mmCIF file of C-alpha atoms in Angstrom:
data_model
loop_
_atom_site.group_PDB
_atom_site.id
_atom_site.type_symbol
_atom_site.label_atom_id
_atom_site.label_comp_id
_atom_site.label_asym_id
_atom_site.label_seq_id
_atom_site.Cartn_x
_atom_site.Cartn_y
_atom_site.Cartn_z
ATOM 1 C CA ASP A 653 -8.858 -14.314 18.715
ATOM 2 C CA THR A 654 -7.217 -17.676 19.448
ATOM 3 C CA GLY A 655 -3.704 -16.885 18.248
ATOM 4 C CA VAL A 656 -0.505 -16.718 20.289
ATOM 5 C CA SER A 657 -0.619 -13.904 22.825
ATOM 6 C CA GLN A 658 2.401 -12.202 24.380
ATOM 7 C CA ASN A 659 2.534 -9.703 27.216
ATOM 8 C CA PRO A 660 3.707 -7.074 27.592
ATOM 9 C CA ARG A 661 4.171 -5.764 24.043
ATOM 10 C CA HIS A 662 6.850 -3.339 25.163
ATOM 11 C CA LYS A 663 9.125 -3.222 28.194
ATOM 12 C CA ILE A 664 11.682 -0.587 29.107
ATOM 13 C CA THR A 665 13.893 -1.453 32.048
ATOM 14 C CA LYS A 666 17.041 -0.216 33.693
ATOM 15 C CA ARG A 667 20.196 -2.256 33.437
ATOM 16 C CA GLY A 668 20.453 -4.734 36.285
ATOM 17 C CA GLN A 669 16.705 -5.155 36.779
ATOM 18 C CA ASN A 670 14.843 -8.429 36.285
ATOM 19 C CA VAL A 671 12.065 -8.748 33.705
ATOM 20 C CA THR A 672 9.484 -11.435 33.009
ATOM 21 C CA PHE A 673 7.512 -11.999 29.829
ATOM 22 C CA ARG A 674 4.437 -14.150 29.362
ATOM 23 C CA CYS A 675 3.275 -16.203 26.382
ATOM 24 C CA ASP A 676 -0.102 -17.850 25.935
ATOM 25 C CA PRO A 677 0.049 -20.326 23.029
ATOM 26 C CA ILE A 678 -2.738 -21.541 20.778
ATOM 27 C CA SER A 679 -4.770 -23.723 23.114
ATOM 28 C CA GLU A 680 -4.404 -27.081 21.357
ATOM 29 C CA HIS A 681 -0.671 -26.646 20.675
ATOM 30 C CA ASN A 682 1.621 -28.650 22.950
ATOM 31 C CA ARG A 683 4.915 -27.212 21.684
ATOM 32 C CA LEU A 684 6.040 -23.736 22.677
ATOM 33 C CA TYR A 685 9.159 -21.914 21.492
ATOM 34 C CA TRP A 686 11.009 -18.778 22.513
ATOM 35 C CA TYR A 687 13.089 -16.841 20.000
ATOM 36 C CA ARG A 688 15.027 -13.581 20.164
ATOM 37 C CA GLN A 689 15.307 -11.210 17.230
ATOM 38 C CA THR A 690 17.465 -8.139 16.733
ATOM 39 C CA LEU A 691 16.806 -5.492 14.110
ATOM 40 C CA GLY A 692 17.110 -6.728 10.540
ATOM 41 C CA GLN A 693 17.960 -10.298 11.557
ATOM 42 C CA GLY A 694 16.079 -13.559 11.604
ATOM 43 C CA PRO A 695 14.782 -14.991 14.874
ATOM 44 C CA GLU A 696 17.379 -16.807 16.986
ATOM 45 C CA PHE A 697 16.264 -19.919 18.839
ATOM 46 C CA LEU A 698 16.369 -19.737 22.644
ATOM 47 C CA THR A 699 14.436 -22.708 24.006
ATOM 48 C CA TYR A 700 11.402 -24.902 23.497
ATOM 49 C CA PHE A 701 8.921 -26.953 25.497
ATOM 50 C CA GLN A 702 6.827 -29.971 24.738
ATOM 51 C CA ASN A 703 3.972 -29.768 27.206
ATOM 52 C CA GLU A 704 5.670 -28.798 30.498
ATOM 53 C CA ALA A 705 9.058 -30.319 29.668
ATOM 54 C CA GLN A 706 11.847 -28.028 28.476
ATOM 55 C CA LEU A 707 13.453 -30.162 25.769
ATOM 56 C CA GLU A 708 16.146 -27.924 24.386
ATOM 57 C CA LYS A 709 17.950 -24.783 25.403
ATOM 58 C CA SER A 710 20.307 -22.837 23.170
ATOM 59 C CA ARG A 711 23.957 -22.805 24.192
ATOM 60 C CA LEU A 712 23.826 -19.079 23.516
ATOM 61 C CA LEU A 713 21.393 -18.656 26.401
ATOM 62 C CA SER A 714 23.203 -17.445 29.501
ATOM 63 C CA ASP A 715 22.239 -18.557 32.997
ATOM 64 C CA ARG A 716 20.525 -15.186 33.473
ATOM 65 C CA PHE A 717 17.727 -16.489 31.252
ATOM 66 C CA SER A 718 15.166 -18.968 32.515
ATOM 67 C CA ALA A 719 11.919 -20.198 31.022
ATOM 68 C CA GLU A 720 9.081 -22.175 32.524
ATOM 69 C CA ARG A 721 5.877 -23.757 31.353
ATOM 70 C CA PRO A 722 4.506 -25.102 34.630
ATOM 71 C CA LYS A 723 1.251 -26.685 33.494
ATOM 72 C CA GLY A 724 1.955 -27.136 29.832
ATOM 73 C CA SER A 725 -0.112 -24.112 28.935
ATOM 74 C CA PHE A 726 1.316 -20.582 29.221
ATOM 75 C CA SER A 727 5.038 -19.935 29.517
ATOM 76 C CA THR A 728 7.196 -17.268 31.123
ATOM 77 C CA LEU A 729 10.649 -16.087 30.150
ATOM 78 C CA GLU A 730 12.644 -14.323 32.854
ATOM 79 C CA ILE A 731 15.827 -12.361 32.360
ATOM 80 C CA GLN A 732 17.776 -11.552 35.503
ATOM 81 C CA ARG A 733 20.229 -8.673 35.872
ATOM 82 C CA THR A 734 19.423 -7.311 32.426
ATOM 83 C CA GLU A 735 22.198 -5.937 30.235
ATOM 84 C CA GLN A 736 22.003 -3.545 27.313
ATOM 85 C CA GLY A 737 22.813 -6.413 24.986
ATOM 86 C CA ASP A 738 19.547 -8.066 26.004
ATOM 87 C CA SER A 739 17.618 -5.372 24.134
ATOM 88 C CA ALA A 740 15.717 -7.202 21.390
ATOM 89 C CA MET A 741 12.329 -8.503 20.324
ATOM 90 C CA TYR A 742 11.404 -11.671 22.198
ATOM 91 C CA LEU A 743 9.110 -13.897 20.186
ATOM 92 C CA CYS A 744 6.999 -16.810 21.311
ATOM 93 C CA ALA A 745 5.585 -19.426 18.945
ATOM 94 C CA SER A 746 3.560 -22.589 19.291
ATOM 95 C CA SER A 747 2.938 -25.671 17.186
ATOM 96 C CA LEU A 748 1.399 -29.119 17.276
ATOM 97 C CA GLU A 749 3.654 -32.044 18.101
ATOM 98 C CA ASP A 750 1.802 -34.636 16.078
ATOM 99 C CA ARG A 751 2.421 -33.033 12.719
ATOM 100 C CA GLU A 752 5.167 -34.201 10.390
ATOM 101 C CA VAL A 753 6.363 -30.651 10.088
ATOM 102 C CA THR A 754 6.981 -27.909 12.611
ATOM 103 C CA GLU A 755 4.515 -25.260 11.515
ATOM 104 C CA ALA A 756 4.978 -22.560 14.110
ATOM 105 C CA PHE A 757 2.638 -19.654 14.724
ATOM 106 C CA PHE A 758 4.093 -16.579 16.331
ATOM 107 C CA GLY A 759 2.822 -13.991 18.740
ATOM 108 C CA GLN A 760 3.347 -10.282 18.212
ATOM 109 C CA GLY A 761 6.450 -10.296 20.382
ATOM 110 C CA THR A 762 7.698 -8.346 23.387
ATOM 111 C CA ARG A 763 10.083 -5.497 22.582
ATOM 112 C CA LEU A 764 12.633 -5.140 25.401
ATOM 113 C CA THR A 765 14.734 -2.015 25.762
ATOM 114 C CA VAL A 766 17.408 -1.975 28.461
ATOM 115 C CA VAL A 767 18.623 1.511 29.307
ATOM 116 C CA THR B 1117 24.553 -26.488 12.994
ATOM 117 C CA GLN B 1118 22.159 -26.220 10.086
ATOM 118 C CA LEU B 1119 22.387 -22.811 8.489
ATOM 119 C CA LEU B 1120 19.956 -21.213 6.089
ATOM 120 C CA GLU B 1121 21.363 -18.488 3.861
ATOM 121 C CA GLN B 1122 18.989 -16.043 2.254
ATOM 122 C CA SER B 1123 19.705 -13.823 -0.712
ATOM 123 C CA PRO B 1124 19.527 -11.035 -1.441
ATOM 124 C CA GLN B 1125 19.669 -9.387 1.967
ATOM 125 C CA PHE B 1126 17.888 -6.306 0.686
ATOM 126 C CA LEU B 1127 15.755 -5.673 -2.386
ATOM 127 C CA SER B 1128 14.239 -2.387 -3.499
ATOM 128 C CA ILE B 1129 12.010 -2.504 -6.570
ATOM 129 C CA GLN B 1130 9.253 -0.581 -8.312
ATOM 130 C CA GLU B 1131 5.638 -1.618 -8.067
ATOM 131 C CA GLY B 1132 4.770 -4.070 -10.852
ATOM 132 C CA GLU B 1133 8.196 -5.691 -11.069
ATOM 133 C CA ASN B 1134 8.882 -9.372 -10.439
ATOM 134 C CA LEU B 1135 11.377 -10.681 -7.899
ATOM 135 C CA THR B 1136 12.821 -13.886 -6.514
ATOM 136 C CA VAL B 1137 14.219 -14.528 -3.049
ATOM 137 C CA TYR B 1138 16.424 -17.538 -2.366
ATOM 138 C CA CYS B 1139 16.980 -19.704 0.669
ATOM 139 C CA ASN B 1140 19.899 -22.158 0.565
ATOM 140 C CA SER B 1141 21.516 -24.661 2.864
ATOM 141 C CA SER B 1142 23.994 -27.507 2.732
ATOM 142 C CA SER B 1143 21.691 -29.487 5.007
ATOM 143 C CA VAL B 1144 18.522 -31.417 4.262
ATOM 144 C CA PHE B 1145 15.326 -30.189 5.849
ATOM 145 C CA SER B 1146 12.130 -32.092 6.527
ATOM 146 C CA SER B 1147 10.222 -29.000 5.483
ATOM 147 C CA LEU B 1148 10.694 -25.312 4.852
ATOM 148 C CA GLN B 1149 8.452 -22.489 5.894
ATOM 149 C CA TRP B 1150 8.261 -18.954 4.544
ATOM 150 C CA TYR B 1151 7.189 -16.124 6.805
ATOM 151 C CA ARG B 1152 6.548 -12.429 6.257
ATOM 152 C CA GLN B 1153 7.171 -9.959 9.047
ATOM 153 C CA GLU B 1154 6.285 -6.294 9.368
ATOM 154 C CA PRO B 1155 8.144 -3.915 11.706
ATOM 155 C CA GLY B 1156 7.214 -4.397 15.352
ATOM 156 C CA GLU B 1157 5.165 -7.512 14.670
ATOM 157 C CA GLY B 1158 5.763 -11.254 14.829
ATOM 158 C CA PRO B 1159 6.390 -13.345 11.693
ATOM 159 C CA VAL B 1160 3.274 -14.531 9.862
ATOM 160 C CA LEU B 1161 3.369 -17.955 8.230
ATOM 161 C CA LEU B 1162 2.856 -17.825 4.461
ATOM 162 C CA VAL B 1163 3.444 -21.407 3.353
ATOM 163 C CA THR B 1164 5.021 -24.747 4.246
ATOM 164 C CA VAL B 1165 6.707 -26.932 1.628
ATOM 165 C CA VAL B 1166 7.412 -30.552 2.447
ATOM 166 C CA THR B 1167 8.073 -32.627 -0.669
ATOM 167 C CA GLY B 1168 11.205 -32.198 -2.791
ATOM 168 C CA GLY B 1169 10.323 -30.377 -6.002
ATOM 169 C CA GLU B 1170 7.048 -29.112 -4.575
ATOM 170 C CA VAL B 1171 5.612 -25.880 -5.938
ATOM 171 C CA LYS B 1172 2.922 -23.925 -4.092
ATOM 172 C CA LYS B 1173 1.139 -20.787 -5.195
ATOM 173 C CA LEU B 1174 -0.456 -18.167 -3.015
ATOM 174 C CA LYS B 1175 -2.011 -15.535 -5.275
ATOM 175 C CA ARG B 1176 1.004 -13.694 -6.763
ATOM 176 C CA LEU B 1177 3.520 -15.642 -4.656
ATOM 177 C CA THR B 1178 5.087 -18.879 -5.897
ATOM 178 C CA PHE B 1179 7.129 -21.050 -3.548
ATOM 179 C CA GLN B 1180 9.380 -23.895 -4.629
ATOM 180 C CA PHE B 1181 11.212 -26.544 -2.598
ATOM 181 C CA GLY B 1182 14.368 -27.942 -4.149
ATOM 182 C CA ASP B 1183 14.465 -31.573 -5.256
ATOM 183 C CA ALA B 1184 17.056 -32.403 -2.592
ATOM 184 C CA ARG B 1185 15.143 -30.452 0.079
ATOM 185 C CA LYS B 1186 18.139 -28.202 0.705
ATOM 186 C CA ASP B 1187 16.888 -24.998 -0.855
ATOM 187 C CA SER B 1188 13.775 -23.012 -1.605
ATOM 188 C CA SER B 1189 12.716 -19.932 -3.510
ATOM 189 C CA LEU B 1190 9.959 -17.363 -3.300
ATOM 190 C CA HIS B 1191 8.883 -15.596 -6.475
ATOM 191 C CA ILE B 1192 6.578 -12.593 -6.413
ATOM 192 C CA THR B 1193 4.868 -11.521 -9.616
ATOM 193 C CA ALA B 1194 3.853 -7.888 -10.141
ATOM 194 C CA ALA B 1195 4.929 -6.720 -6.691
ATOM 195 C CA GLN B 1196 2.699 -4.316 -4.806
ATOM 196 C CA THR B 1197 3.576 -1.822 -2.076
ATOM 197 C CA GLY B 1198 1.744 -4.072 0.382
ATOM 198 C CA ASP B 1199 4.363 -6.771 -0.238
ATOM 199 C CA THR B 1200 6.940 -4.651 1.593
ATOM 200 C CA GLY B 1201 8.364 -6.457 4.604
ATOM 201 C CA LEU B 1202 10.949 -8.899 5.897
ATOM 202 C CA TYR B 1203 10.716 -12.323 4.280
ATOM 203 C CA LEU B 1204 12.095 -15.186 6.339
ATOM 204 C CA CYS B 1205 12.675 -18.797 5.455
ATOM 205 C CA ALA B 1206 12.798 -21.365 8.225
ATOM 206 C CA GLY B 1207 13.761 -25.017 8.171
ATOM 207 C CA ASP B 1208 12.445 -27.896 10.197
ATOM 208 C CA ALA B 1209 15.724 -29.632 11.061
ATOM 209 C CA GLU B 1210 15.537 -33.268 10.049
ATOM 210 C CA TYR B 1211 16.872 -34.489 13.376
ATOM 211 C CA GLY B 1212 15.534 -31.732 15.563
ATOM 212 C CA ASN B 1213 12.297 -30.212 16.604
ATOM 213 C CA LYS B 1214 12.872 -26.522 16.232
ATOM 214 C CA LEU B 1215 12.767 -24.114 13.341
ATOM 215 C CA VAL B 1216 16.054 -22.611 12.217
ATOM 216 C CA PHE B 1217 15.687 -19.233 10.506
ATOM 217 C CA GLY B 1218 17.588 -17.477 7.788
ATOM 218 C CA ALA B 1219 18.646 -13.856 8.299
ATOM 219 C CA GLY B 1220 15.824 -12.658 6.063
ATOM 220 C CA THR B 1221 15.354 -10.551 2.946
ATOM 221 C CA ILE B 1222 14.116 -6.999 3.404
ATOM 222 C CA LEU B 1223 11.822 -6.155 0.489
ATOM 223 C CA ARG B 1224 10.814 -2.614 -0.280
ATOM 224 C CA VAL B 1225 8.314 -2.017 -3.061
ATOM 225 C CA LYS B 1226 8.096 1.597 -4.196
ATOM 226 C CA SER B 1227 5.072 3.149 -5.850
#
C-alpha cells in the first residue's frame, strides 16, 4: 500500500508528558500537512511543509507544538507538556505541489487521549 | 479567513431517499474537494471540482461547483446504509496552499 501512513494509530498519555507522532506521505508528494480534528468537527489546519521547508503554521498552534520534516520525506509532530485539551485526532495528508489544485490524501490519523 | 459553511449539520434518512448537502462561502476558491470520513478513520477524497458550474458524477453521487466558485453541493440519489458517514467539503484557498474544511455533515442512512 503506498498511501499516507501514520503511527501510532492510538496514543494514551498522562497530562504533562511529551508525545511524538510520525507521518510517512505518499512517496512522490512534496507537500505534507498536519490537521487536528475533534469529534463531529472538520479538520483544523495546523501546519504544512513543502519539501523540508515549513511554509505555514496556524496561529492557533501553541509553542508546545512543533513539527519537522528533516529530509523532505517523513514528518514528525511533537506535543510537549500535553494538556487534556490536546485530546483529538491528528491527521496527516500529502499532495503534489505541481498541480493546479490541492488534492490532499489523508492517513488514518493518530487518536491522542490525554488523561 | 476563508470559511466554509456546511448544511445541514446532521441528516437522518431512510434507505432509498434522496438528499443534498450544501457547502457555502463568501470567498472564491480555486477548487473544492468533497471527502467522506468514517469514525476513527481519515477522510477519503471523493471528488475535486475546479471549474465554475462544473458537475461531476460518481455513481449515485452528483457534485456541483457554483458558477462563482463560492459554493458546492453534493446530491445522493437512493441513499444506502453504506453512505453513512461524515461528509466534508474543503476549499483550496485562492491565495493559499492549504485546504480549509467545513464542519461537516453527519449522514445517517437507516435501513
